[in-house]
Structure formats: structure tokens, C-alpha cells
Short mmCIF file of C-alpha atoms in Angstrom, two decimals:
data_model
loop_
_atom_site.label_atom_id
_atom_site.label_comp_id
_atom_site.label_asym_id
_atom_site.label_seq_id
_atom_site.Cartn_x
_atom_site.Cartn_y
_atom_site.Cartn_z
CA MET A 175 1.14 2.15 3.33
CA ALA A 176 -1.81 6.65 2.19
CA ARG A 177 -5.90 11.58 -1.98
CA SER A 178 -9.62 14.00 -0.89
CA ILE A 179 -13.06 13.34 -2.06
CA ARG A 180 -16.32 12.82 -0.21
CA ARG A 181 -19.05 10.79 -1.77
CA ALA A 182 -22.33 9.14 -0.93
CA ARG A 183 -22.60 5.37 -0.63
CA ILE A 184 -19.77 3.52 -2.28
CA GLY A 185 -20.18 0.07 -3.78
CA ALA A 186 -17.74 -2.36 -2.16
CA GLY A 187 -14.67 -2.82 -4.30
CA ILE A 188 -15.00 -0.75 -7.46
CA ALA A 189 -15.64 2.68 -5.99
CA LEU A 190 -12.36 2.90 -4.14
CA ALA A 191 -10.53 2.88 -7.46
CA THR A 192 -12.93 5.00 -9.45
CA THR A 193 -13.56 7.93 -7.13
CA ALA A 194 -10.34 8.45 -5.18
CA VAL A 195 -8.58 11.60 -6.37
CA ILE A 196 -4.84 12.09 -6.09
CA ALA A 197 -4.44 14.93 -8.60
CA LEU A 198 -0.86 13.94 -9.30
CA THR A 199 1.38 16.18 -11.34
CA SER A 200 4.25 15.03 -13.46
CA CYS A 201 7.31 14.97 -11.24
CA ALA A 202 9.84 14.06 -13.90
CA SER A 203 10.04 13.58 -17.62
CA ALA A 204 10.58 10.18 -19.19
CA THR A 205 14.15 9.21 -19.92
CA ASP A 206 15.27 8.92 -23.53
CA THR A 207 14.94 5.29 -24.55
CA PRO A 208 16.28 3.19 -27.39
CA ALA A 209 13.98 2.47 -30.31
CA ALA A 210 11.88 -0.66 -30.04
CA GLY A 211 13.62 -3.59 -31.65
CA ASP A 212 17.19 -2.30 -31.13
CA ASP A 213 19.60 -5.15 -30.58
CA ALA A 214 21.06 -3.55 -27.45
CA VAL A 215 18.23 -2.49 -25.14
CA ASP A 216 19.07 -0.34 -22.14
CA ALA A 217 16.66 -1.86 -19.65
CA ALA A 218 17.38 0.87 -17.11
CA SER A 219 15.91 3.52 -19.42
CA ALA A 220 12.98 1.48 -20.77
CA THR A 221 9.65 3.14 -20.06
CA SER A 222 7.42 0.44 -21.58
CA VAL A 223 7.50 -3.05 -23.09
CA GLU A 224 7.89 -1.49 -26.54
CA ASP A 225 11.40 -0.37 -25.61
CA PHE A 226 12.38 -4.04 -25.33
CA GLY A 227 10.68 -4.91 -28.62
CA SER A 228 8.06 -7.26 -27.16
CA PHE A 229 6.95 -8.78 -23.88
CA ALA A 230 8.89 -11.93 -24.78
CA ASP A 231 12.01 -9.78 -25.17
CA LEU A 232 11.41 -8.28 -21.72
CA GLU A 233 11.06 -11.75 -20.25
CA ALA A 234 14.29 -12.85 -21.94
CA ALA A 235 16.19 -9.81 -20.62
CA ALA A 236 14.91 -10.43 -17.08
CA LYS A 237 15.81 -14.10 -17.24
CA GLU A 238 19.30 -13.17 -18.38
CA GLU A 239 19.70 -10.97 -15.28
CA GLY A 240 18.48 -13.90 -13.18
CA GLN A 241 17.76 -11.93 -10.00
CA LEU A 242 15.00 -9.75 -8.51
CA ASN A 243 15.52 -7.86 -5.26
CA VAL A 244 12.35 -7.01 -3.35
CA ILE A 245 12.01 -5.31 0.02
CA ALA A 246 9.28 -4.74 2.61
CA LEU A 247 6.95 -7.45 1.29
CA PRO A 248 5.61 -9.46 4.27
CA ARG A 249 4.17 -12.70 2.99
CA ASP A 250 1.03 -12.22 5.07
CA TRP A 251 0.43 -8.69 3.68
CA ALA A 252 -2.36 -8.57 1.06
CA ASN A 253 -1.47 -12.08 -0.17
CA TYR A 254 2.13 -11.23 -1.10
CA GLY A 255 3.25 -14.76 -0.21
CA GLU A 256 1.17 -16.34 -2.94
CA ILE A 257 2.12 -13.59 -5.37
CA LEU A 258 5.84 -14.07 -4.78
CA ASP A 259 5.52 -17.83 -5.10
CA LEU A 260 3.60 -17.49 -8.37
CA PHE A 261 6.33 -15.29 -9.86
CA ALA A 262 8.97 -17.83 -8.79
CA GLU A 263 6.92 -20.63 -10.38
CA LYS A 264 6.36 -18.67 -13.58
CA TYR A 265 10.00 -17.57 -13.86
CA PRO A 266 12.22 -20.22 -12.21
CA GLU A 267 15.22 -18.67 -13.99
CA ILE A 268 14.87 -15.57 -11.77
CA THR A 269 15.84 -15.82 -8.11
CA ILE A 270 13.76 -13.58 -5.83
CA ASN A 271 15.79 -12.08 -3.00
CA GLU A 272 13.36 -11.03 -0.24
CA ALA A 273 14.94 -8.45 2.08
CA SER A 274 13.63 -6.89 5.32
CA PRO A 275 9.95 -7.78 4.95
CA ASP A 276 8.79 -5.75 7.94
CA VAL A 277 10.47 -2.39 7.30
CA SER A 278 8.53 0.82 6.59
CA SER A 279 8.13 2.66 3.31
CA ALA A 280 10.71 5.22 4.41
CA GLU A 281 13.17 2.46 5.28
CA GLU A 282 12.79 1.04 1.76
CA ILE A 283 14.15 4.30 0.37
CA GLN A 284 16.92 4.33 2.97
CA ALA A 285 17.93 0.82 1.93
CA ALA A 286 18.16 1.91 -1.69
CA GLU A 287 20.37 4.85 -0.73
CA THR A 288 22.58 2.73 1.53
CA ASN A 289 23.03 0.00 -1.09
CA LYS A 290 23.26 2.24 -4.17
CA GLY A 291 25.64 0.72 -6.71
CA LEU A 292 25.55 -2.70 -5.04
CA ASP A 293 23.84 -5.79 -6.44
CA THR A 294 21.91 -6.03 -3.15
CA ALA A 295 19.99 -2.78 -3.68
CA PRO A 296 16.21 -3.15 -4.03
CA ASP A 297 14.95 -3.29 -7.60
CA VAL A 298 11.40 -2.29 -6.73
CA PHE A 299 9.42 -0.56 -4.01
CA ASP A 300 5.95 -0.92 -2.46
CA LEU A 301 5.17 2.43 -0.84
CA GLY A 302 2.59 4.54 0.92
CA LEU A 303 1.65 7.67 -1.00
CA THR A 304 3.34 10.19 1.30
CA VAL A 305 6.74 8.49 1.04
CA ALA A 306 6.30 8.04 -2.71
CA LEU A 307 5.60 11.75 -3.17
CA GLN A 308 8.69 12.66 -1.16
CA ASN A 309 11.07 10.47 -3.17
CA THR A 310 10.22 10.74 -6.86
CA ASP A 311 13.90 11.22 -7.74
CA ALA A 312 14.46 7.63 -6.59
CA PHE A 313 12.10 6.14 -9.19
CA ALA A 314 12.34 5.22 -12.87
CA PRO A 315 9.26 5.94 -15.03
CA TYR A 316 7.55 2.88 -16.47
CA LYS A 317 4.08 2.23 -17.90
CA VAL A 318 2.81 -1.35 -17.77
CA GLN A 319 0.80 -2.86 -20.62
CA THR A 320 -2.42 -2.47 -18.61
CA TRP A 321 -1.71 1.22 -17.96
CA ASP A 322 -4.94 2.41 -19.57
CA ASP A 323 -7.00 0.34 -17.11
CA ILE A 324 -5.68 2.36 -14.17
CA ALA A 325 -7.58 5.51 -13.23
CA ASP A 326 -5.57 8.67 -13.95
CA GLU A 327 -6.14 9.77 -10.36
CA LEU A 328 -4.24 6.72 -9.10
CA LYS A 329 -1.04 6.97 -11.11
CA GLU A 330 1.77 9.48 -11.55
CA PRO A 331 1.48 10.57 -15.22
CA THR A 332 4.90 9.29 -16.35
CA GLY A 333 4.70 6.07 -14.35
CA LEU A 334 7.12 7.01 -11.59
CA PHE A 335 4.77 5.37 -9.10
CA VAL A 336 1.37 3.75 -9.56
CA GLY A 337 -1.38 2.68 -7.17
CA ASP A 338 -1.87 -1.08 -7.11
CA TYR A 339 -4.05 -2.30 -4.24
CA GLY A 340 -5.97 -0.61 -1.46
CA GLY A 341 -8.53 -0.78 1.31
CA TYR A 342 -10.12 0.98 4.25
CA MET A 343 -8.59 1.84 7.62
CA SER A 344 -10.14 -0.36 10.29
CA ILE A 345 -9.89 -1.58 13.88
CA GLY A 346 -9.04 -5.22 14.49
CA TYR A 347 -9.58 -6.66 17.95
CA ASP A 348 -9.55 -9.90 19.92
CA SER A 349 -13.23 -10.45 20.61
CA SER A 350 -12.47 -12.96 23.37
CA ALA A 351 -10.98 -10.14 25.44
CA PHE A 352 -12.63 -6.92 24.22
CA GLU A 353 -16.01 -5.63 23.17
CA ALA A 354 -16.25 -4.20 19.68
CA PRO A 355 -15.60 -0.44 19.70
CA ALA A 356 -18.62 1.33 18.22
CA GLU A 357 -16.81 4.61 17.63
CA LEU A 358 -13.34 6.10 17.90
CA SER A 359 -13.85 7.59 21.37
CA ASP A 360 -14.56 4.13 22.83
CA LEU A 361 -10.84 3.37 22.52
CA LEU A 362 -10.12 6.05 25.15
CA SER A 363 -11.97 4.13 27.86
CA ALA A 364 -10.25 2.14 30.59
CA ASP A 365 -11.48 -1.06 28.92
CA TYR A 366 -8.66 -0.67 26.37
CA LYS A 367 -5.84 0.07 28.81
CA GLY A 368 -2.45 -0.73 27.24
CA ALA A 369 -4.10 -2.50 24.33
CA VAL A 370 -4.33 -0.22 21.25
CA ALA A 371 -1.54 -0.35 18.65
CA ILE A 372 -0.93 1.14 15.21
CA ASN A 373 1.05 -0.47 12.41
CA GLY A 374 4.31 1.49 12.51
CA ASP A 375 5.36 5.13 12.86
CA PRO A 376 3.07 7.54 10.96
CA THR A 377 6.05 9.63 9.87
CA GLN A 378 7.41 6.59 8.02
CA ALA A 379 4.73 3.95 7.48
CA GLY A 380 1.66 4.31 5.27
CA ALA A 381 -0.68 2.25 7.47
CA ALA A 382 0.20 4.28 10.57
CA PHE A 383 -0.17 7.54 8.62
CA ALA A 384 -3.66 6.39 7.61
CA ALA A 385 -4.53 5.58 11.24
CA VAL A 386 -3.96 9.24 12.09
CA GLY A 387 -5.98 10.20 9.04
CA LEU A 388 -8.88 8.04 10.18
CA ALA A 389 -8.69 9.49 13.69
CA THR A 390 -8.78 12.96 12.13
CA VAL A 391 -11.94 12.47 10.09
CA GLN A 392 -13.64 10.47 12.84
CA SER A 393 -12.97 13.45 15.15
CA ASP A 394 -14.88 15.80 12.83
CA GLY A 395 -11.66 17.06 11.25
CA THR A 396 -10.68 17.16 7.60
CA LEU A 397 -7.68 15.92 5.68
CA ASP A 398 -6.54 19.53 5.30
CA ASP A 399 -5.32 19.35 8.90
CA PHE A 400 -4.28 16.13 10.69
CA GLN A 401 -4.07 17.87 14.07
CA PRO A 402 -7.31 16.30 15.42
CA GLY A 403 -5.89 12.87 14.68
CA ILE A 404 -2.62 13.70 16.40
CA ASP A 405 -4.61 15.02 19.37
CA PHE A 406 -6.59 11.78 19.57
CA PHE A 407 -3.46 9.65 19.78
CA SER A 408 -2.04 12.06 22.35
CA GLU A 409 -5.16 11.46 24.45
CA LEU A 410 -4.82 7.71 23.88
CA GLN A 411 -1.25 7.92 25.17
CA LYS A 412 -2.23 9.97 28.24
CA ALA A 413 -5.01 7.47 29.02
CA GLY A 414 -2.39 4.70 29.04
CA ASN A 415 -4.11 2.91 26.17
CA LEU A 416 -1.57 3.40 23.36
CA LEU A 417 0.61 0.35 22.97
CA LYS A 418 3.97 1.19 21.39
CA VAL A 419 4.64 -2.14 19.76
CA ASP A 420 5.05 -2.62 16.02
CA VAL A 421 2.21 -4.85 14.83
CA THR A 422 3.04 -8.15 13.14
CA THR A 423 1.20 -11.42 12.65
CA ALA A 424 3.16 -12.79 15.59
CA THR A 425 2.16 -9.98 17.97
CA VAL A 426 -1.50 -10.43 17.07
CA ALA A 427 -1.36 -14.22 17.36
CA SER A 428 0.35 -14.00 20.77
CA GLY A 429 -2.08 -11.38 22.09
CA GLU A 430 0.66 -8.78 22.47
CA THR A 431 -1.26 -6.34 20.27
CA PRO A 432 -4.93 -7.14 20.96
CA VAL A 433 -6.46 -4.01 19.36
CA VAL A 434 -4.99 -2.70 16.11
CA PHE A 435 -5.48 0.19 13.70
CA ASP A 436 -4.70 -1.22 10.24
CA TRP A 437 -6.02 -1.69 6.72
CA ASP A 438 -9.11 -3.89 6.60
CA TYR A 439 -7.41 -6.53 4.42
CA LEU A 440 -4.48 -6.81 6.84
CA ASN A 441 -6.68 -6.99 9.92
CA ALA A 442 -8.90 -9.60 8.25
CA ALA A 443 -5.87 -11.82 7.58
CA HIS A 444 -5.27 -12.24 11.33
CA THR A 445 -8.35 -14.43 11.67
CA ALA A 446 -6.24 -17.25 10.26
CA ASP A 447 -4.16 -17.25 13.47
CA ASN A 448 -6.82 -16.05 15.90
CA PRO A 449 -10.39 -17.16 15.17
CA ASP A 450 -11.62 -14.64 17.75
CA TRP A 451 -10.11 -11.74 15.78
CA LYS A 452 -12.76 -9.42 14.35
CA VAL A 453 -12.64 -6.29 12.22
CA VAL A 454 -14.63 -3.05 12.46
CA VAL A 455 -14.84 -0.23 9.93
CA PHE A 456 -16.44 2.66 11.81
CA ASP A 457 -19.67 4.22 10.64
CA GLY A 458 -19.47 7.78 9.39
CA THR A 459 -16.50 8.94 7.39
CA GLY A 460 -14.10 6.23 6.32
CA TYR A 461 -10.47 6.57 5.23
CA ALA A 462 -9.22 4.76 2.13
CA GLY A 463 -5.81 4.45 0.53
CA TYR A 464 -3.67 2.64 -2.02
CA TYR A 465 -0.14 1.34 -1.89
CA ASN A 466 2.04 2.23 -4.85
CA GLN A 467 4.54 0.30 -6.93
CA ALA A 468 7.76 1.93 -8.17
CA ILE A 469 11.04 0.91 -9.79
CA ASN A 470 14.35 1.93 -8.25
CA VAL A 471 16.07 4.32 -10.69
CA ASP A 472 19.33 2.52 -9.77
CA ALA A 473 17.87 -1.00 -9.86
CA PRO A 474 20.67 -3.58 -10.24
CA ASN A 475 18.24 -5.76 -12.23
CA PRO A 476 16.25 -3.24 -14.29
CA ALA A 477 14.65 -5.73 -16.68
CA ALA A 478 13.49 -7.99 -13.84
CA ALA A 479 12.12 -4.90 -12.06
CA ARG A 480 10.00 -4.05 -15.10
CA LEU A 481 8.85 -7.64 -15.54
CA TRP A 482 7.76 -7.63 -11.88
CA GLN A 483 5.63 -4.54 -12.54
CA GLU A 484 3.99 -6.17 -15.56
CA PHE A 485 3.30 -9.23 -13.43
CA LEU A 486 1.69 -7.25 -10.58
CA TYR A 487 -0.73 -5.47 -12.90
CA SER A 488 -1.80 -8.62 -14.79
CA ASP A 489 -5.31 -10.03 -14.38
CA GLU A 490 -3.97 -13.02 -12.48
CA VAL A 491 -2.20 -11.02 -9.80
CA GLN A 492 -4.89 -8.36 -9.54
CA ASN A 493 -7.22 -11.22 -8.58
CA LEU A 494 -4.65 -12.40 -6.04
CA TRP A 495 -4.82 -8.98 -4.32
CA LEU A 496 -8.57 -9.56 -4.20
CA LYS A 497 -7.98 -13.00 -2.67
CA GLY A 498 -5.97 -11.24 0.03
CA GLY A 499 -8.94 -8.99 0.82
CA ALA A 500 -7.53 -5.90 -0.90
CA ARG A 501 -9.14 -3.97 -3.72
CA PRO A 502 -7.04 -4.13 -6.92
CA VAL A 503 -6.53 -0.91 -8.84
CA ARG A 504 -7.78 -2.46 -12.11
CA MET A 505 -10.96 -3.78 -10.50
CA GLU A 506 -13.38 -1.65 -12.50
CA ALA A 507 -11.80 -2.44 -15.86
CA MET A 508 -11.57 -6.13 -15.03
CA THR A 509 -15.20 -6.19 -13.93
CA GLU A 510 -16.23 -4.66 -17.25
CA ALA A 511 -14.03 -7.13 -19.14
CA GLY A 512 -15.35 -10.12 -17.18
CA THR A 513 -11.88 -11.06 -15.86
CA ILE A 514 -12.49 -10.24 -12.20
CA ASP A 515 -13.04 -13.10 -9.75
CA GLU A 516 -16.70 -12.35 -9.00
CA LYS A 517 -16.90 -14.59 -5.94
CA LEU A 518 -13.92 -12.89 -4.30
CA ALA A 519 -15.26 -9.46 -5.21
CA ALA A 520 -18.61 -10.27 -3.64
CA ALA A 521 -16.87 -11.33 -0.42
CA LEU A 522 -15.37 -7.88 0.21
CA PRO A 523 -16.79 -6.10 3.26
CA GLU A 524 -19.27 -3.29 2.70
CA ALA A 525 -17.58 0.05 2.18
CA PRO A 526 -18.28 3.08 4.40
CA GLU A 527 -21.11 5.33 3.25
CA GLU A 528 -18.69 8.24 2.99
CA THR A 529 -14.98 7.95 2.29
CA VAL A 530 -12.04 10.33 2.07
CA VAL A 531 -8.69 9.80 0.40
CA PRO A 532 -5.96 12.46 0.75
CA THR A 533 -4.75 14.44 -2.24
CA GLU A 534 -1.09 14.94 -3.02
CA GLU A 535 -1.08 18.33 -1.27
CA GLN A 536 -2.94 17.01 1.77
CA SER A 537 -0.54 14.07 2.09
CA GLU A 538 2.50 16.31 1.89
CA ASN A 539 1.09 18.77 4.43
CA ALA A 540 0.10 15.96 6.78
CA GLY A 541 3.55 14.42 6.50
CA THR A 542 5.15 17.72 7.43
CA LEU A 543 2.81 18.19 10.39
CA LEU A 544 3.42 14.67 11.66
CA GLY A 545 7.15 15.19 11.43
CA GLU A 546 6.80 18.29 13.60
CA LYS A 547 4.22 17.10 16.13
CA TRP A 548 3.96 13.32 16.37
CA ALA A 549 6.90 12.44 18.63
CA ALA A 550 6.01 15.04 21.25
CA ALA A 551 2.33 14.08 21.16
CA VAL A 552 2.88 10.45 22.07
CA GLN A 553 6.00 10.63 24.24
#
């Protein structure tokens, strides 16, 4: 919510999935599971559909549970509203309980710990990479049926967490009040006094973490050291331009957060509420990232959690990410198979000529550095 490779000219859409490198290592071994076809299936230990016997058996087990607890899924984030509604329409026997839509990735994990053993605990997570890497013990391994379509670089080998949708870090702004920034340093000028916000706290939220990453590479730094990005936001704070307000659709629509660092697909969605809202992806080095899906190892509804994962990685929902302006992780495979929505794919904005995505090691090191330096830098 946030892998390192530089490359020349990326085609919009496919390249983000095919060239990003996470270099994940196996963080845990798969749990022993019952043989496929057993009468009594332990859904909590199932690592694939085969452990249920068939997809129909998984659906039946999830329907029997009758509940699915999700957390941190804003309906205006990457088209989650339509995705949630489609699941409810497809499985009316399963009630979706939507909790705390605006919390950070780190707060998702905290909610699971706080509610452990209760039927209100989240069944599934949607997480930035840094938080996912820090909490692998909280996840249950699971490989969806479309596992082979997902690039190895974008999934933890046992299925503890898997990239699902992504985009590029961008600047959104109200064009009725501000000129388009041409480069990062423009945001330091007096023209942007008290106007520039990021989406969350970079020590907890993937989108905010990526904002610091973008500031780093746009300041001639590398993802091996986020200090230039921290320094930029420190300067932004000293200039009086950093706005310490958590960004939501409401704050953008009201004008409270008129200039925003956020993923391109999230910034683009604000045009629905503000027709003057425009989006810029800076020239030069761009910053890309994926959000990851994971199952709570203590999910109160383990079959429904696994059905939700299968649903998210289906052709239908991968195209719904695309409809929301995000780049689905299976985009390349679906393009080759002819199942991608070509019109939606063609509508994606042009990708930066050069893009970086942090590796596992870079993400962990950046997370540590931010934990040490961020609060003091922007106080």
C-alpha cells in the first residue's frame, strides 16, 4: 500500500507485472493438509482447492460458514466497491462484514492480533509489501487456481502473500487552484503552501511509504537508501507546505487536501468528485508497487477466506482492477489468453520511461529507516 529494477521504456500495463523483482524467499513451509476428497476438510490448513476436493467443495464449505470478514477495503480504492458487490451477488449465502475501511496495512495486522480467537477477526488482508514482509507469521499459505499466471517475482513461494494489483506513484492536484508541478522540487515553492498531503503514515501505510520512495528516486537517490526522500519531506515540512491530513475521497472533494501523493489509480478516481482534479506522473524515474493479498492464519472463516482469494484472482475480478485504473497482476497472462478487457487496458496512462520497484531487502531497510527518522523529520 510498496521490489528494484531499472528498465528502459515500459509498455503501459503489462510491464509492471513482468519486470518488477521482489526476490522473495520462502518465509514458512506449507502446513500439513488433509488429502483431497477427505470427508472432513480442515479449511484452516488447506493450501489449495485440491485440499477441499474441488472448487465446488470450497464454495460449499464457504457457504456453510456464511460469513467473510474484510478490513481496510475502501469502496473507492481500485474499484473495491464493485468487487465487493459482485462477490455478494455471486454468493448471497455469505455475508460480507466490512470493517474499518480507512485503516493502514499495519492497523490490519493490529486488528487481527486484538481480535484473535473472536469471530470478528479479519479473515483476509490487503497489504503493502513492507508490512507483509514484517508479518509473515500472521498469514496462512494458499495458492489460487491461477497461481501459475502470477510472476514468481510477485508472490511469496508458498502463497503466504501474493501481489494482486498495482500502479505508479503520482501527484494529484486541483487544477482550478494549482498549476501542474513539472518536477518534485516544484512542490517546495510558496505556491503549494499548506497544500501537499500524502496518503497515511509511511511507517504504516503502503501508499505513504511509496511517496517517500518516489521522492527518493526523484531526488537522484536509490532505493538502497530512502534518506533523500525523508529529507525532501523534511524540507516540505519546513517550507510549510506539508499538510498533515489523512487523504480520503471526502478530503479531496472538499478541497481539504488539494495536492496529493498517491497511486495513479487512486488519484484518477477523484475526478469523479472533482472534475478539475488532474494527475501527474513525473518524468524521469518512476516508482511502482503492488498491493498483496493474504489470509489470516487465525481466520474465523477459513473457507470463505480462501474462496475470496480465488475470486480476486479470477479473470472477472482482474478486469475489475483494470476498470479501477490499476494494473492486475495476471495482466500479461490474460492478454496472451485473450481474456483481458482490451479497451480498459488501452485506457491506462503511459508508464514512466524508467521505473523502480523495491526488493524485499530494500523494503525492509527502508521500513527500518523510516521508523527511526520519519517522525523527527516532519515534526
